[in-house]
Coordinates of C-alpha atoms in Angstrom, one line a residue:
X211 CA 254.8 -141.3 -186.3
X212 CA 257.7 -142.6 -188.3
X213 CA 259.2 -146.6 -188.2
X214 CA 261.9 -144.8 -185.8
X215 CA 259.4 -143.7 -183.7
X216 CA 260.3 -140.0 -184.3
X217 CA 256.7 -138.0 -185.0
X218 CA 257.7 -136.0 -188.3
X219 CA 255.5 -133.7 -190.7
X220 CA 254.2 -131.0 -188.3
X221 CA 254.1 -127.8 -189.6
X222 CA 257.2 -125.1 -188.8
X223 CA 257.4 -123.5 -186.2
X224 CA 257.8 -119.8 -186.0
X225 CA 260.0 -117.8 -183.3
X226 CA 256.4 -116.3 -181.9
X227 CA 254.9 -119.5 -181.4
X228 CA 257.8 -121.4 -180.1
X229 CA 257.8 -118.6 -177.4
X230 CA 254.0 -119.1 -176.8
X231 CA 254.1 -123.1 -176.7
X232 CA 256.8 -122.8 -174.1
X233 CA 254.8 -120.2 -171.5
X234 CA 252.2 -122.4 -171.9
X235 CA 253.5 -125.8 -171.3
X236 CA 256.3 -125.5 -168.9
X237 CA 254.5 -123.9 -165.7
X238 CA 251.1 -125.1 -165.2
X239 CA 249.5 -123.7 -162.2
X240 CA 247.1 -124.9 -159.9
X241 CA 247.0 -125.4 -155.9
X242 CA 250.2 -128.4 -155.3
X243 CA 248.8 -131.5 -154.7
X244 CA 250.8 -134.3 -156.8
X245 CA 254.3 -135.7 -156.0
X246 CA 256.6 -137.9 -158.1
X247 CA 259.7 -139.2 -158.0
X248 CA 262.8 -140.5 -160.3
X249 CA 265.3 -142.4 -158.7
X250 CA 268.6 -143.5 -160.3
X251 CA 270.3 -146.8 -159.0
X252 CA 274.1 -148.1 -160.0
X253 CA 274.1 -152.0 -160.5
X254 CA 276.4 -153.8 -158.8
X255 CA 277.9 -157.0 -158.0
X256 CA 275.9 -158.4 -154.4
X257 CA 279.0 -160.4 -153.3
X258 CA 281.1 -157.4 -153.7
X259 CA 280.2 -154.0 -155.3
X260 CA 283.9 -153.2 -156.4
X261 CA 283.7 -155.8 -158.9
X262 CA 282.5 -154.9 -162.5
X263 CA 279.8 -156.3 -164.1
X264 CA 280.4 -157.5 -167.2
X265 CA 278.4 -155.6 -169.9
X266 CA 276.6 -159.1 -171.3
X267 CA 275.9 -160.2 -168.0
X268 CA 274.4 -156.4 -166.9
X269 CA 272.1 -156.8 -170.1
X270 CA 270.7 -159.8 -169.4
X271 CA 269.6 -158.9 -165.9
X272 CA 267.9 -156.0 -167.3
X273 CA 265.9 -158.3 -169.6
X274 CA 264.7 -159.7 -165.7
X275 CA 263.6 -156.7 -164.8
X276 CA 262.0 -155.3 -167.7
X277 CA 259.4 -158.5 -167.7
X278 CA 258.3 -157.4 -164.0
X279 CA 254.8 -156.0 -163.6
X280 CA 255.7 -152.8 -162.3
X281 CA 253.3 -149.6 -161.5
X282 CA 256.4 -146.9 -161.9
X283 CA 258.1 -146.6 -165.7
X284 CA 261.1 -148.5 -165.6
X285 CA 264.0 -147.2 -168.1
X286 CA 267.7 -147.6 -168.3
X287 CA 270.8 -145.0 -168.6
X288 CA 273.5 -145.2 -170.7
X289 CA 275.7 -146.7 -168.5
X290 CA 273.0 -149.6 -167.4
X291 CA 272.1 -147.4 -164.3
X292 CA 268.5 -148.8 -163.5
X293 CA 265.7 -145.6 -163.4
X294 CA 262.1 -146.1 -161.7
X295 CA 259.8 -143.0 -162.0
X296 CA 256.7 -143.4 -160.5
X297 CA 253.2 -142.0 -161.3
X298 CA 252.3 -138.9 -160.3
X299 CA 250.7 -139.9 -156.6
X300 CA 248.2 -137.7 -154.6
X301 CA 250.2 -137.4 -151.8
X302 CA 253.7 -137.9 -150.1
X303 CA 253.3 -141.7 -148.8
X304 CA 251.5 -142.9 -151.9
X305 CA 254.3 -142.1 -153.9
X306 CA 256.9 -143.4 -151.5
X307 CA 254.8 -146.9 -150.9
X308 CA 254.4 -147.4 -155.1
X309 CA 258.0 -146.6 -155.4
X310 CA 258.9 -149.1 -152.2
X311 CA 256.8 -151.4 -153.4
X312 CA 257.9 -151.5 -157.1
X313 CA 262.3 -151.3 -155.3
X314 CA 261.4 -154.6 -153.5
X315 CA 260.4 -156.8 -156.6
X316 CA 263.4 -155.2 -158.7
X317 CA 265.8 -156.2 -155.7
X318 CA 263.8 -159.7 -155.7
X319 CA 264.4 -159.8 -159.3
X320 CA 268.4 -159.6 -158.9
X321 CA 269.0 -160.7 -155.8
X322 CA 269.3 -164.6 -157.0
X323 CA 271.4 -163.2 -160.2
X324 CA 274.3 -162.0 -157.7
X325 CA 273.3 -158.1 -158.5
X326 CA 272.2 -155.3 -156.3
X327 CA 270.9 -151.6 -156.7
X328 CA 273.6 -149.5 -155.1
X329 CA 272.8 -146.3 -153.9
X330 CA 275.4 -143.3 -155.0
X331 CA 275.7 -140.0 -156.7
X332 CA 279.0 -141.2 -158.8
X333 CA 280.0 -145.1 -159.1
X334 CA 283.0 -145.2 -156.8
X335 CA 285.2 -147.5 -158.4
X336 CA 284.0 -148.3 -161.6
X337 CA 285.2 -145.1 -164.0
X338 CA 285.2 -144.7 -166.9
X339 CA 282.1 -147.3 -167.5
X340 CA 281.4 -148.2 -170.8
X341 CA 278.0 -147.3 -172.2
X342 CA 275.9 -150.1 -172.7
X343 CA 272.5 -148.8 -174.6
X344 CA 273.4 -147.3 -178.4
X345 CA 270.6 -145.9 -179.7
X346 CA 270.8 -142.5 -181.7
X347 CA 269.9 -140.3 -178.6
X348 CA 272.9 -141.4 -176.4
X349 CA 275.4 -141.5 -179.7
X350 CA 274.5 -137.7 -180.3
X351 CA 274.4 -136.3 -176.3
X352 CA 278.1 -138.4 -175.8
X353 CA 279.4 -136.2 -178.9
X354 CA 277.6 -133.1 -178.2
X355 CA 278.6 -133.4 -174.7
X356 CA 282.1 -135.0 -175.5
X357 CA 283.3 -131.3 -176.4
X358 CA 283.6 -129.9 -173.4
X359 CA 285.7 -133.1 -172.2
X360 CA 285.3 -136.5 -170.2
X361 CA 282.8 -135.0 -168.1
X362 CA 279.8 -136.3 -170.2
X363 CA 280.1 -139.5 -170.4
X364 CA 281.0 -139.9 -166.3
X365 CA 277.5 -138.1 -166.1
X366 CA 275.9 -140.3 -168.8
X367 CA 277.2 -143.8 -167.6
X368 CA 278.5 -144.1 -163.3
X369 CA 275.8 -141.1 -162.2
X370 CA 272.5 -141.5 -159.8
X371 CA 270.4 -139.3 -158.5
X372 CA 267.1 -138.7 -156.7
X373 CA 265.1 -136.3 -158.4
X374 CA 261.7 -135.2 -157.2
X375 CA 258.9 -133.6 -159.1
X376 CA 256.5 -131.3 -157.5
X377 CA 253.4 -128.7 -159.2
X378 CA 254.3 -125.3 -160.1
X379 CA 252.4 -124.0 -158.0
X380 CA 249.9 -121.1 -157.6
X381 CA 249.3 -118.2 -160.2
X382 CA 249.1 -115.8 -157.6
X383 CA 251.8 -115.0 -154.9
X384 CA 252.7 -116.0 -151.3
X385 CA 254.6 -119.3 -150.3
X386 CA 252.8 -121.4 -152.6
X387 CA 253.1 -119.1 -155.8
X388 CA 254.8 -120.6 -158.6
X389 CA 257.4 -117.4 -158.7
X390 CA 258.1 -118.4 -154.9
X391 CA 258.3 -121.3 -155.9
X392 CA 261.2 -121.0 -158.6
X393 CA 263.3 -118.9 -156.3
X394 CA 262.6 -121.4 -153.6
X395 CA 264.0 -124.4 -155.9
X396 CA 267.1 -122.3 -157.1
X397 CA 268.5 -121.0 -153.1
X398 CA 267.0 -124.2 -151.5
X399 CA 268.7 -126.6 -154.1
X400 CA 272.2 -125.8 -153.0
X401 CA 271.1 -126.7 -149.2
X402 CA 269.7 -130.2 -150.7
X403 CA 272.8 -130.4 -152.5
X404 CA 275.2 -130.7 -149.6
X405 CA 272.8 -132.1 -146.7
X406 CA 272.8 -135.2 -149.3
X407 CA 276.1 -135.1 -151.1
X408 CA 277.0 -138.8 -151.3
X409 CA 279.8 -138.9 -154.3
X410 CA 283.2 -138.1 -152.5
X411 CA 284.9 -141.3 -154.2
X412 CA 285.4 -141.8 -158.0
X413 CA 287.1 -144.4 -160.0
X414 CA 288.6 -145.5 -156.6
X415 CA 289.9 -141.9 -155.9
X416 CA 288.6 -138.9 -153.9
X417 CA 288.2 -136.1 -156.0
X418 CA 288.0 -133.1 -153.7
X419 CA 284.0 -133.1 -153.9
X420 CA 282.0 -134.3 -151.4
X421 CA 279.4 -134.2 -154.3
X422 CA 281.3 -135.0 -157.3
X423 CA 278.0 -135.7 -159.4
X424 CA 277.0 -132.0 -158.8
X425 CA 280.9 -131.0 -160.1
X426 CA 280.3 -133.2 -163.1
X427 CA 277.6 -130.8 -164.0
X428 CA 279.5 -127.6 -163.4
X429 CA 282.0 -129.0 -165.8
X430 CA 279.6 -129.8 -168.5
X431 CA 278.3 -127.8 -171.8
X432 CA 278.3 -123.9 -170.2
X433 CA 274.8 -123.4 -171.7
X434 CA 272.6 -126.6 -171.8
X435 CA 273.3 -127.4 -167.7
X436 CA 272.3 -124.0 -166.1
X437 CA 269.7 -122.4 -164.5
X438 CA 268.0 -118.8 -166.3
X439 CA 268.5 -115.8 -164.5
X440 CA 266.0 -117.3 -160.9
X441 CA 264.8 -113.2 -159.8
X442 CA 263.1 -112.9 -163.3
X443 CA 259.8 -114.1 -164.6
X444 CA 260.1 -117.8 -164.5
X445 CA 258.1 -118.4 -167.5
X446 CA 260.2 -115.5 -169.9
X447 CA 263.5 -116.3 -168.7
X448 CA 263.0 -120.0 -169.1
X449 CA 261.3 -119.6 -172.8
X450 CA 264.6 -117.1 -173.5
X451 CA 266.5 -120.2 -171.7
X452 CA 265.5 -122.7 -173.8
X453 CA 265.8 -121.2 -177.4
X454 CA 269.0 -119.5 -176.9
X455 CA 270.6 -123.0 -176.1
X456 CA 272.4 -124.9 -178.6
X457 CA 270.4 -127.8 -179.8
X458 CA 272.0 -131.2 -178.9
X459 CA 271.0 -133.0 -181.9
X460 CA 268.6 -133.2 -184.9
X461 CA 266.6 -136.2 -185.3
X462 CA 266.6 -138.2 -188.5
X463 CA 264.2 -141.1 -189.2
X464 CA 267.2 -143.1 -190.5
X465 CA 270.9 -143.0 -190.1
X466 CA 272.5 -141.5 -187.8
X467 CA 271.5 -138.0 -186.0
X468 CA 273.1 -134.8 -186.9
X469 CA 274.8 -133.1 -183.8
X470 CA 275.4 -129.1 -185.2
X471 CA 277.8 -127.5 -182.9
X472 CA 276.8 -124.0 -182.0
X473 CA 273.3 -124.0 -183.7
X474 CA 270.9 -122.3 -180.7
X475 CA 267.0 -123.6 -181.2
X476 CA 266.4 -119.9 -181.9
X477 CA 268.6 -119.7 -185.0
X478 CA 267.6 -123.1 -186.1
X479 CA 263.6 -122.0 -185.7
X480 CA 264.9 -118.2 -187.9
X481 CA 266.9 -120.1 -190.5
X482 CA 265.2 -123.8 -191.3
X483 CA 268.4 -125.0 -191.9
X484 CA 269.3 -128.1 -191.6
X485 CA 265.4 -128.7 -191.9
X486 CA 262.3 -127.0 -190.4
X487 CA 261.6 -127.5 -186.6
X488 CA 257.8 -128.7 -185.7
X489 CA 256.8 -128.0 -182.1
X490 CA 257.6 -131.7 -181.1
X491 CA 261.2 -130.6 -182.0
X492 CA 261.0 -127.9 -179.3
X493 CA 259.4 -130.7 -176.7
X494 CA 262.4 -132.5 -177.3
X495 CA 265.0 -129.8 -177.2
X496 CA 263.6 -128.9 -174.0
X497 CA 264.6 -132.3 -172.5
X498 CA 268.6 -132.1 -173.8
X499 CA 268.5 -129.5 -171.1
X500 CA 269.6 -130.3 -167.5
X501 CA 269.3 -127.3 -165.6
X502 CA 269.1 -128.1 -161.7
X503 CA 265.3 -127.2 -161.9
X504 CA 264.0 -127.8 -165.0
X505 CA 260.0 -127.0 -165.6
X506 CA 258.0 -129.1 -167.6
X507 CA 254.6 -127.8 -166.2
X508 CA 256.0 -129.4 -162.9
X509 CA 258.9 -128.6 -161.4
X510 CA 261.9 -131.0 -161.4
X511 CA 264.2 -131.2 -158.5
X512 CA 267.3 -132.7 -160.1
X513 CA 270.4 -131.5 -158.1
X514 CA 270.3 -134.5 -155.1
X515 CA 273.2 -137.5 -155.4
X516 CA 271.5 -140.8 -154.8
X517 CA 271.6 -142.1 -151.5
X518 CA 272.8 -145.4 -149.1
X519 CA 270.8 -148.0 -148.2
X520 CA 267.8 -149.7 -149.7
X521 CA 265.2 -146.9 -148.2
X522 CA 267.5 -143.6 -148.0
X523 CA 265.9 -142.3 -150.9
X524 CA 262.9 -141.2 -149.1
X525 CA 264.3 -138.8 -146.9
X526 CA 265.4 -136.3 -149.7
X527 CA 261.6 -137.0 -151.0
X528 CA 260.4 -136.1 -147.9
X529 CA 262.2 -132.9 -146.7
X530 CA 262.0 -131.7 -150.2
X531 CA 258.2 -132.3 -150.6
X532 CA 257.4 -131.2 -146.9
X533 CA 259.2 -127.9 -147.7
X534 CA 257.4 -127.1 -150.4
X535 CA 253.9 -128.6 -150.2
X536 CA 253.0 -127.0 -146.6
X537 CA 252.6 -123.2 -146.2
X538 CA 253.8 -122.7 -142.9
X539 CA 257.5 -125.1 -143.8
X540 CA 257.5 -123.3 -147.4
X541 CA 257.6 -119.4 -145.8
X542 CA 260.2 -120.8 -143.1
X543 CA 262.4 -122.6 -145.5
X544 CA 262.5 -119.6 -148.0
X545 CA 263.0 -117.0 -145.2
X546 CA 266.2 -119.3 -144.2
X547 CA 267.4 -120.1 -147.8
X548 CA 267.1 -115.9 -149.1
X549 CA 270.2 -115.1 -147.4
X550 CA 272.3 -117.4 -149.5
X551 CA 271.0 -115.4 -152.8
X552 CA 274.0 -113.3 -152.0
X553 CA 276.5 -116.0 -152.2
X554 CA 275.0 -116.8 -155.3
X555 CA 275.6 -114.2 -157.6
X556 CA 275.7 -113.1 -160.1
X557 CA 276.4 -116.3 -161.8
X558 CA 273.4 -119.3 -162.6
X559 CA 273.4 -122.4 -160.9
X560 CA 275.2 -124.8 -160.3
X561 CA 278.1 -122.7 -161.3
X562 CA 278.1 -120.4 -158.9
X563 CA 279.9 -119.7 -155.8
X564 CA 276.6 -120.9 -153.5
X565 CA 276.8 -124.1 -155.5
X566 CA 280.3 -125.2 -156.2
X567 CA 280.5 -124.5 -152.2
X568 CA 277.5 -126.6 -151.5
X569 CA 279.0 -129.3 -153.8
X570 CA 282.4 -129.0 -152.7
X571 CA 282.0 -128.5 -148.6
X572 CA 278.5 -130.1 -148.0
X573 CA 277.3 -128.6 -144.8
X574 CA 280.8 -127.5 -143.9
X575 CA 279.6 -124.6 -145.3
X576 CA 278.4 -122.7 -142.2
X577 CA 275.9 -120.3 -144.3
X578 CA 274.7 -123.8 -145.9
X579 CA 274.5 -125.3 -142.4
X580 CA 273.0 -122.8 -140.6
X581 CA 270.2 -122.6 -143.7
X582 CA 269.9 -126.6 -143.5
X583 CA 269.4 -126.8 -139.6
X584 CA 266.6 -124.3 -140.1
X585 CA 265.2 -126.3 -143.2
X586 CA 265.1 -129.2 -141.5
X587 CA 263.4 -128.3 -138.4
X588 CA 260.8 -126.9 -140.7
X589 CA 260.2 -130.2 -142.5
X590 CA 260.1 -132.2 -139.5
X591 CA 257.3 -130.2 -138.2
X592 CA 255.6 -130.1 -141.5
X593 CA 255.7 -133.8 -142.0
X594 CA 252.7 -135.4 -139.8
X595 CA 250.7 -132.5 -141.4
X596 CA 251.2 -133.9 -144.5
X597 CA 250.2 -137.2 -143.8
X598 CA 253.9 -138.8 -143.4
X599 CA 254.3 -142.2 -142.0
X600 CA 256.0 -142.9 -138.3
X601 CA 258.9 -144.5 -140.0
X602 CA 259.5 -141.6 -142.9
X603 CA 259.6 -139.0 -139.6
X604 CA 262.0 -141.6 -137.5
X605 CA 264.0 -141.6 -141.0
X606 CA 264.2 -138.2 -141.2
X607 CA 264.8 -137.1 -138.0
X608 CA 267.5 -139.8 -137.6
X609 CA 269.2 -138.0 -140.5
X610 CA 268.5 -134.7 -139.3
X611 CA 270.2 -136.0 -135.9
X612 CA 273.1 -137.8 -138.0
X613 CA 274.2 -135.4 -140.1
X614 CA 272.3 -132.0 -140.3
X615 CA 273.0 -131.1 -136.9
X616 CA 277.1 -131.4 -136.6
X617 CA 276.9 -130.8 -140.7
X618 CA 278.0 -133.5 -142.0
X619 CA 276.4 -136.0 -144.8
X620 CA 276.3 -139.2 -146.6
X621 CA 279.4 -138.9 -148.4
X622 CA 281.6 -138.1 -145.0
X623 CA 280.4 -142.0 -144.4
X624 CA 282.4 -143.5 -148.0
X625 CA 285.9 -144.9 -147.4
X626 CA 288.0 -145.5 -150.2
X627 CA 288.7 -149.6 -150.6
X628 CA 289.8 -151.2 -153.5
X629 CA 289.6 -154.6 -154.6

């Protein structure tokens, strides 16, 4: 490991055995059993959330919260959105009481400096927000993704999400099969999408999009924010997926990092140029990718805006998890979810007609309505078999009841007020 922490002197990598590490690493199979979550959080002002935070004042309230003794990894976005991923838990409610446990003593923690977490896929009226980390990671990803417009650095600096991690799955088929699985993740993520789309307001405007985080993405770099071909096998479409993107940067133990425009990890791998990649070159590449599902022996569920009030986070984690973890909810879901497959094509997600609509109409969408009602039901009868609390199944009932029923969602709640 170098002084810049970058691990260097590897041998290079060949095409063959780029193609091998990644079918190895990215689906790891085994019965589902572990659950984790990352959840993004804006920072606001307590008093009023539609006044900025003054970048010195942001960073020294980080400081607070980096000295507290927390069990999840705490981390920052470029935009001082605060992140909390927790440890992979055994089951649904230990993940969701580590994660509650570690929210409460952030909240503590900047409560008496006049700051909150606030819960929302897109900050509503602070765009654009300056980025407040520099380090050579965020420098390259605001050029590379600075080409394709303004886009990038809305996504890097006023976007939050809820993004839930769950096993591969099985080797072999049926509802719990890793190949289900994938499919599942692709069809189902466009319901998750809209039952949850909380972003309607942007920079003190509405934009059109009841989930204008998910639009963001749509805009972004055509190659490095979609999803492989979903009918395929997952572990040779997403191998093909990841050298044939364009690599987002090349690190450098010193100086600034080189950001080639064009320059696939396939071509870079074939022609050494402008050095040799080393397999921890291709574990990096793989995370300048943000696909909707992106595998990295887990699955990650990325596609869900952040949601309102200090616990609304869990009822995304819940459904999601329910839906996938028990047999019975995951052959429902999927039997209600494969009819939007047509819809779908033929283009990847999130930029195709499924999920602009999805993004753009929540659960106006009567296809995506009529799948969510029947996802829904399914979870909420899968839930006390997988060991969920009273209060997670009064949470998520209440929003099934709320929203999922008349289709609506969060964002249909956000009124545009200015200061």
């Amino acid at each position: 490991m170098s002084p810049s922490g970058i691990r260097r002197g590897g041998p290079p990598l060949t095409e063959a055995e780029a193609e091998d590490l990644l079918r190895c690493i990215c689906f790891k199979t085994g019965p589902p059993r572990t659950v984790g979550v990352e959840l993004e959080w804006l920072v606001h002002e307590l008093r009023d959330p539609r006044l900025p935070v003054r970048p010195p004042r942001l960073a020294a309230a980080l400081d607070t919260v980096r000295a507290l003794p927390l069990v999840s990894a705490l981390t920052f976005e470029p935009g001082g959105q605060l992140e909390l991923s927790s440890r992979p838990a055994g089951s649904l409610m230990e993940c969701l009481d580590s994660l509650a446990s570690d929210l409460a003593a952030v909240r503590a923690a900047l409560g008496p400096l006049g700051l909150t977490l606030s819960g929302y896929g897109v900050d509503p009226w602070h765009a654009p927000r300056s980025r407040v980390l520099h380090e050579p990671r965020y420098d390259a990803m605001e050029i590379a993704l600075g080409r394709t417009g303004p886009a990038g650095r809305a996504m890097m600096c006023e976007s939050a999400s809820v993004q839930v991690c769950l096993d591969a799955g099985l080797e072999e088929p049926g509802p719990l099969g890793y190949h289900r699985r994938w499919q599942l993740a692709h069809l189902l993520g466009a319901v998750l999408v809209a039952a949850f789309a909380n972003s309607p307001v942007h920079g003190g405007r509405r934009t059109g999009w009841r989930s204008t985080r998910q639009a963001l993405w749509a805009e972004l770099d055509p190659r490095r924010t979609l999803a492989p071909p979903p009918d395929g096998e997952p572990r040779a479409e997403w191998a093909a997926h990841v050298l044939d993107t364009p690599v987002m940067c090349v690190r450098a133990e010193e100086g600034p990092w080189a950001v080639p425009e064009g320059l696939t990890f396939r071509q870079w791998l074939r022609t050494g140029l402008p050095r040799p990649a080393d397999a921890d070159d291709l574990r990096y590449h793989m995370t300048t990718l943000f696909p909707p599902v992106r595998p990295r022996g887990h699955l990650e569920l990325r596609m869900m805006d952040a949601q309102p009030g200090p616990d609304g986070w869990m009822v995304p984690v819940a459904v999601t998890t329910a839906v996938f973890d028990d047999p019975e909810a995951a052959e429902t879901a999927y039997r209600a979810v494969k009819p939007l497959a047509e819809l779908a094509a033929p283009g990847p997600a999130p930029r195709n007609p499924l999920w602009l609509a999805a993004a753009r109409d929540g659960l106006a969408d009567p296809e995506l309505h009529a799948a969510a009602r029947a996802v829904f039901s399914a979870a909420l009868d899968a839930l006390p078999r997988i060991g969920a609390s009273e209060g997670v199944r009064r949470a998520v009932a209440a929003f099934h009841e709320r929203y999922v029923i008349p289709g609506g969602c969060p964002a249909d709640d956000l009124q545009v007020v200015t200061p």
